[in-house]
Amino acid sequence: GNGKNLPPLRVAGNDDDPLKHSGFGFRALISCVRDYLRHRRAYRIHLRDPLDFGTGFFSTRFPAGAIDHIRAFAKKHRATVNDVFLATASQALGKFTAEQRKSEPDPRTKRDRVAIATAVDLKPLSTRSLDHVFGFFVGYFTIVHDHPEKRSLPELIGVTVGETSASKSAARALEFTWGLRIARWIWDWSSRPRFKAQLFQKGLPFLAGISNVNLTGSWADQEKMAPGGRAMVLDYFRISPVGPLVPLVFTLTTIRDRLSLCVTYRTTAFSQKQAERIATELTERLRCLEYFG
């Protein structure tokens, strides 16, 4: 684009931190306790070597028009497309964890919940305007479902809508970000690499995260032709990192009628076969929404 058409921007500084001006700082400890209790029964993936941060990834594309069926399904159930992604991913992951629990040596361990992280824009939650500030203002909140593999998709979507709406309206995402900041203090306090590598996996176990972006109408959706008769943007590939907090991430990207999925996973937590099996389960469930009543 033409730089002359852009509004004046400045790089974010410490004074632009949404947490500073959110009014939720005093609730950080309460948020930490609540999130800990919600995750007590969340499935904790086994890390063969917590200090191994090797990563694998692969991608797949849905048939043209699949996103239209997902949108129609979401509208029918008064949900967002992201709510449908979260509920469907919970079902796929619930099926995986149910199979894993059967093979675990300690049957007394009851971790039958699935916890998924999803992102939310923190800028609207700041009491200061950040419209002309360039920075990273993304927070996260969690969706925790009991036995999602045993529940119908409409039921699971209804519960998901309730959780995501509450998180956005009550700014639970901001509270969770405060909780992560407190956890970071504990992280910095320890000098043991293994303790740091297992801190989140033991205290706040997540099975996966979702990053969902619609780039329709953005710079990545260019129909104009470059010199030589080729499209200005031939393709767009988006990938999300994994780490100590989230061992598996589903990155969903929509451009008009095209939907793609990139799966990133920690190789110490999932084998390639396991990650591909989960992704196949997720994609098949999403494709079947065309025929779902």
Short mmCIF file of C-alpha atoms in Angstrom, two decimals:
data_model
loop_
_atom_site.label_atom_id
_atom_site.label_comp_id
_atom_site.label_asym_id
_atom_site.label_seq_id
_atom_site.Cartn_x
_atom_site.Cartn_y
_atom_site.Cartn_z
CA GLY A 1 0.00 0.00 0.00
CA ASN A 2 0.93 3.67 -0.08
CA GLY A 3 2.60 4.73 3.15
CA LYS A 4 1.12 8.21 2.76
CA ASN A 5 -2.36 6.78 3.34
CA LEU A 6 -1.46 5.20 6.67
CA PRO A 7 -2.28 7.03 9.93
CA PRO A 8 0.71 8.10 12.05
CA LEU A 9 1.79 5.18 14.26
CA ARG A 10 4.21 4.91 17.13
CA VAL A 11 5.82 1.81 18.59
CA ALA A 12 4.23 0.63 21.82
CA GLY A 13 6.09 1.43 25.03
CA ASN A 14 5.72 0.27 28.63
CA ASP A 15 3.03 2.88 29.23
CA ASP A 16 0.85 1.31 26.52
CA ASP A 17 0.54 -2.04 28.28
CA PRO A 18 -3.21 -2.85 28.42
CA LEU A 19 -2.66 -4.56 31.77
CA LYS A 20 -1.60 -1.25 33.30
CA HIS A 21 -4.85 0.46 32.45
CA SER A 22 -7.27 -2.44 32.63
CA GLY A 23 -8.36 -2.16 36.26
CA PHE A 24 -8.07 -5.95 36.69
CA GLY A 25 -4.68 -6.14 38.38
CA PHE A 26 -6.14 -6.69 41.86
CA ARG A 27 -8.02 -9.74 40.56
CA ALA A 28 -4.92 -11.47 39.25
CA LEU A 29 -4.49 -13.84 42.20
CA ILE A 30 -8.17 -14.79 42.15
CA SER A 31 -7.87 -15.48 38.43
CA CYS A 32 -4.82 -17.71 39.01
CA VAL A 33 -6.65 -19.79 41.61
CA ARG A 34 -9.76 -20.11 39.43
CA ASP A 35 -7.77 -21.18 36.38
CA TYR A 36 -5.81 -23.69 38.45
CA LEU A 37 -9.03 -25.26 39.74
CA ARG A 38 -10.55 -25.38 36.25
CA HIS A 39 -7.49 -27.21 34.96
CA ARG A 40 -7.13 -29.72 37.80
CA ARG A 41 -8.85 -32.43 35.76
CA ALA A 42 -7.58 -31.24 32.38
CA TYR A 43 -5.67 -33.91 30.46
CA ARG A 44 -1.92 -33.51 30.86
CA ILE A 45 0.04 -34.72 27.87
CA HIS A 46 3.17 -36.69 28.70
CA LEU A 47 6.42 -35.01 27.69
CA ARG A 48 9.06 -37.63 26.98
CA ASP A 49 11.78 -35.00 27.44
CA PRO A 50 10.54 -31.62 28.78
CA LEU A 51 13.74 -29.94 27.60
CA ASP A 52 13.25 -31.06 24.01
CA PHE A 53 11.56 -28.25 22.08
CA GLY A 54 11.72 -29.89 18.68
CA THR A 55 8.73 -29.02 16.51
CA GLY A 56 6.92 -30.67 13.63
CA PHE A 57 4.29 -29.21 11.35
CA PHE A 58 2.16 -30.00 8.33
CA SER A 59 -0.71 -28.35 6.52
CA THR A 60 -3.84 -29.24 4.61
CA ARG A 61 -6.48 -27.41 2.62
CA PHE A 62 -10.23 -27.86 2.77
CA PRO A 63 -12.29 -28.17 -0.41
CA ALA A 64 -13.35 -24.83 -1.88
CA GLY A 65 -16.54 -23.63 -0.22
CA ALA A 66 -16.10 -25.64 2.99
CA ILE A 67 -15.85 -22.44 5.02
CA ASP A 68 -19.29 -21.40 3.71
CA HIS A 69 -20.85 -24.54 5.19
CA ILE A 70 -19.07 -23.89 8.50
CA ARG A 71 -20.35 -20.30 8.55
CA ALA A 72 -23.90 -21.49 7.85
CA PHE A 73 -23.66 -24.07 10.64
CA ALA A 74 -22.33 -21.45 13.06
CA LYS A 75 -25.13 -19.04 12.17
CA LYS A 76 -27.75 -21.75 12.67
CA HIS A 77 -26.47 -22.36 16.20
CA ARG A 78 -25.99 -18.65 17.00
CA ALA A 79 -22.26 -19.10 17.30
CA THR A 80 -19.13 -17.74 15.68
CA VAL A 81 -16.95 -19.70 13.29
CA ASN A 82 -14.28 -19.75 15.99
CA ASP A 83 -16.79 -21.29 18.44
CA VAL A 84 -17.40 -24.09 15.93
CA PHE A 85 -13.65 -24.62 15.53
CA LEU A 86 -13.20 -24.80 19.32
CA ALA A 87 -16.06 -27.24 19.86
CA THR A 88 -15.03 -29.50 16.98
CA ALA A 89 -11.39 -29.49 18.09
CA SER A 90 -12.53 -30.40 21.62
CA GLN A 91 -14.36 -33.43 20.25
CA ALA A 92 -11.36 -34.57 18.21
CA LEU A 93 -9.00 -34.09 21.16
CA GLY A 94 -11.46 -35.74 23.54
CA LYS A 95 -11.46 -38.86 21.38
CA PHE A 96 -7.66 -38.87 21.42
CA THR A 97 -7.38 -38.44 25.21
CA ALA A 98 -10.00 -41.13 25.86
CA GLU A 99 -7.83 -43.58 23.93
CA GLN A 100 -4.71 -42.41 25.76
CA ARG A 101 -6.27 -42.81 29.21
CA LYS A 102 -7.01 -46.47 28.52
CA SER A 103 -3.32 -47.17 28.05
CA GLU A 104 -2.08 -45.20 31.07
CA PRO A 105 -0.61 -47.21 33.96
CA ASP A 106 -2.48 -45.34 36.73
CA PRO A 107 -6.25 -45.71 36.25
CA ARG A 108 -6.92 -43.65 39.41
CA THR A 109 -5.79 -40.49 37.67
CA LYS A 110 -8.98 -38.76 36.57
CA ARG A 111 -8.10 -36.22 33.92
CA ASP A 112 -11.11 -36.36 31.65
CA ARG A 113 -11.30 -32.70 30.64
CA VAL A 114 -9.85 -31.05 27.55
CA ALA A 115 -8.39 -27.54 27.85
CA ILE A 116 -7.86 -25.42 24.74
CA ALA A 117 -6.42 -21.91 24.54
CA THR A 118 -7.68 -19.31 22.10
CA ALA A 119 -6.59 -15.74 21.42
CA VAL A 120 -8.47 -12.46 21.90
CA ASP A 121 -7.65 -8.85 21.10
CA LEU A 122 -6.80 -6.95 24.30
CA LYS A 123 -6.90 -3.46 22.79
CA PRO A 124 -10.63 -2.85 23.42
CA LEU A 125 -10.12 -3.77 27.09
CA SER A 126 -7.66 -0.96 27.74
CA THR A 127 -8.96 2.29 29.20
CA ARG A 128 -6.54 4.12 26.92
CA SER A 129 -6.91 4.32 23.15
CA LEU A 130 -4.34 2.18 21.35
CA ASP A 131 -5.65 2.81 17.84
CA HIS A 132 -2.49 4.58 16.69
CA VAL A 133 -0.03 2.36 18.57
CA PHE A 134 1.91 -0.42 16.85
CA GLY A 135 2.44 -3.39 19.16
CA PHE A 136 1.35 -6.88 20.21
CA PHE A 137 -1.90 -6.69 22.17
CA VAL A 138 -3.10 -10.29 22.15
CA GLY A 139 -4.27 -12.22 25.20
CA TYR A 140 -5.63 -15.71 25.73
CA PHE A 141 -8.45 -17.41 27.52
CA THR A 142 -9.24 -21.05 28.05
CA ILE A 143 -12.07 -23.37 27.10
CA VAL A 144 -12.37 -26.44 29.34
CA HIS A 145 -14.83 -29.22 28.45
CA ASP A 146 -15.74 -32.40 30.36
CA HIS A 147 -15.73 -35.54 28.21
CA PRO A 148 -16.21 -33.62 24.93
CA GLU A 149 -16.03 -36.86 22.92
CA LYS A 150 -19.28 -38.02 24.58
CA ARG A 151 -21.26 -34.85 23.88
CA SER A 152 -23.13 -33.83 20.75
CA LEU A 153 -21.69 -30.99 18.70
CA PRO A 154 -24.72 -28.67 19.15
CA GLU A 155 -24.52 -29.15 22.93
CA LEU A 156 -20.77 -28.52 22.93
CA ILE A 157 -21.17 -25.41 20.78
CA GLY A 158 -23.78 -24.06 23.20
CA VAL A 159 -21.39 -24.48 26.12
CA THR A 160 -18.53 -22.99 24.10
CA VAL A 161 -20.59 -19.93 23.17
CA GLY A 162 -21.33 -19.40 26.86
CA GLU A 163 -17.65 -19.59 27.77
CA THR A 164 -16.37 -17.38 24.97
CA SER A 165 -19.06 -14.75 25.52
CA ALA A 166 -18.36 -14.63 29.24
CA SER A 167 -14.64 -14.41 28.61
CA LYS A 168 -15.00 -11.47 26.24
CA SER A 169 -17.63 -9.52 28.17
CA ALA A 170 -16.06 -10.00 31.60
CA ALA A 171 -12.52 -9.59 30.27
CA ARG A 172 -11.46 -13.02 31.52
CA ALA A 173 -8.87 -13.01 28.80
CA LEU A 174 -7.23 -10.03 30.46
CA GLU A 175 -7.36 -11.70 33.85
CA PHE A 176 -5.76 -14.82 32.38
CA THR A 177 -2.99 -12.66 30.93
CA TRP A 178 -2.42 -11.26 34.41
CA GLY A 179 -2.19 -14.83 35.67
CA LEU A 180 0.46 -15.63 33.09
CA ARG A 181 2.43 -12.62 34.25
CA ILE A 182 2.40 -13.94 37.82
CA ALA A 183 3.48 -17.35 36.52
CA ARG A 184 6.34 -15.60 34.75
CA TRP A 185 7.55 -14.28 38.11
CA ILE A 186 7.69 -17.87 39.37
CA TRP A 187 9.46 -18.84 36.14
CA ASP A 188 12.11 -16.15 36.62
CA TRP A 189 12.59 -17.09 40.27
CA SER A 190 13.74 -20.62 39.45
CA SER A 191 17.13 -21.41 37.98
CA ARG A 192 16.27 -25.04 37.14
CA PRO A 193 15.69 -25.56 33.40
CA ARG A 194 13.59 -28.70 33.90
CA PHE A 195 11.32 -26.96 36.42
CA LYS A 196 10.76 -24.10 33.97
CA ALA A 197 10.07 -26.48 31.11
CA GLN A 198 7.36 -28.28 33.13
CA LEU A 199 5.87 -25.33 35.03
CA PHE A 200 2.87 -24.75 32.76
CA GLN A 201 2.44 -28.37 31.75
CA LYS A 202 2.00 -29.39 35.40
CA GLY A 203 0.21 -26.37 36.84
CA LEU A 204 -1.94 -25.29 33.89
CA PRO A 205 -2.15 -28.18 31.42
CA PHE A 206 -3.33 -27.31 27.93
CA LEU A 207 -3.75 -29.89 25.21
CA ALA A 208 -3.91 -27.47 22.30
CA GLY A 209 -4.45 -23.93 21.10
CA ILE A 210 -6.33 -22.42 18.16
CA SER A 211 -5.33 -19.46 16.03
CA ASN A 212 -8.10 -18.46 13.63
CA VAL A 213 -7.78 -15.53 11.20
CA ASN A 214 -9.97 -14.39 8.31
CA LEU A 215 -7.79 -12.54 5.78
CA THR A 216 -10.52 -11.92 3.23
CA GLY A 217 -10.11 -8.39 1.89
CA SER A 218 -6.63 -7.99 3.38
CA TRP A 219 -3.31 -7.56 1.57
CA ALA A 220 -3.11 -11.38 1.36
CA ASP A 221 -6.29 -11.41 -0.72
CA GLN A 222 -5.04 -9.66 -3.86
CA GLU A 223 -6.82 -10.18 -7.17
CA LYS A 224 -4.81 -7.57 -9.05
CA MET A 225 -2.22 -8.90 -11.44
CA ALA A 226 1.47 -8.14 -11.21
CA PRO A 227 3.62 -7.48 -14.31
CA GLY A 228 3.76 -10.69 -16.31
CA GLY A 229 0.12 -11.60 -15.70
CA ARG A 230 0.57 -13.37 -12.35
CA ALA A 231 -1.36 -12.70 -9.16
CA MET A 232 0.36 -10.35 -6.72
CA VAL A 233 -0.09 -12.89 -3.90
CA LEU A 234 0.15 -16.45 -5.18
CA ASP A 235 -0.54 -18.13 -1.85
CA TYR A 236 -0.53 -17.48 1.87
CA PHE A 237 0.89 -19.83 4.49
CA ARG A 238 0.41 -19.12 8.20
CA ILE A 239 2.04 -21.05 11.04
CA SER A 240 1.87 -20.73 14.85
CA PRO A 241 4.61 -21.63 17.35
CA VAL A 242 4.34 -24.15 20.16
CA GLY A 243 6.20 -24.07 23.47
CA PRO A 244 6.05 -24.75 27.23
CA LEU A 245 2.42 -23.60 27.50
CA VAL A 246 0.78 -25.15 24.43
CA PRO A 247 2.17 -28.36 22.83
CA LEU A 248 -0.19 -28.43 19.82
CA VAL A 249 -1.66 -25.58 17.76
CA PHE A 250 -4.29 -25.56 15.02
CA THR A 251 -3.79 -22.54 12.75
CA LEU A 252 -6.85 -21.92 10.59
CA THR A 253 -6.74 -19.28 7.85
CA THR A 254 -9.62 -18.15 5.64
CA ILE A 255 -9.28 -16.20 2.39
CA ARG A 256 -12.65 -15.83 0.67
CA ASP A 257 -13.89 -19.41 0.02
CA ARG A 258 -10.55 -21.03 0.88
CA LEU A 259 -9.81 -22.52 4.29
CA SER A 260 -6.43 -23.96 5.26
CA LEU A 261 -5.20 -25.69 8.40
CA CYS A 262 -1.62 -25.79 9.64
CA VAL A 263 -0.83 -28.07 12.58
CA THR A 264 2.22 -27.41 14.75
CA TYR A 265 3.19 -29.85 17.50
CA ARG A 266 5.98 -30.57 19.97
CA THR A 267 7.65 -33.80 18.94
CA THR A 268 8.30 -34.71 22.58
CA ALA A 269 4.53 -34.68 23.24
CA PHE A 270 3.05 -36.06 20.01
CA SER A 271 4.38 -38.38 17.36
CA GLN A 272 3.77 -37.36 13.76
CA LYS A 273 1.26 -40.19 13.45
CA GLN A 274 -0.68 -38.98 16.50
CA ALA A 275 -0.73 -35.36 15.32
CA GLU A 276 -1.90 -36.40 11.86
CA ARG A 277 -4.61 -38.62 13.34
CA ILE A 278 -5.95 -35.74 15.46
CA ALA A 279 -5.85 -33.36 12.48
CA THR A 280 -7.66 -35.88 10.27
CA GLU A 281 -10.36 -36.29 12.90
CA LEU A 282 -10.77 -32.51 13.12
CA THR A 283 -10.91 -31.92 9.37
CA GLU A 284 -13.37 -34.77 8.79
CA ARG A 285 -15.70 -33.43 11.48
CA LEU A 286 -15.58 -29.95 9.94
CA ARG A 287 -16.21 -31.30 6.44
CA CYS A 288 -19.23 -33.23 7.67
CA LEU A 289 -20.93 -30.03 8.84
CA GLU A 290 -22.27 -29.68 5.29
CA TYR A 291 -24.56 -32.63 6.03
CA PHE A 292 -25.11 -31.97 9.75
CA GLY A 293 -28.67 -31.10 10.67
#
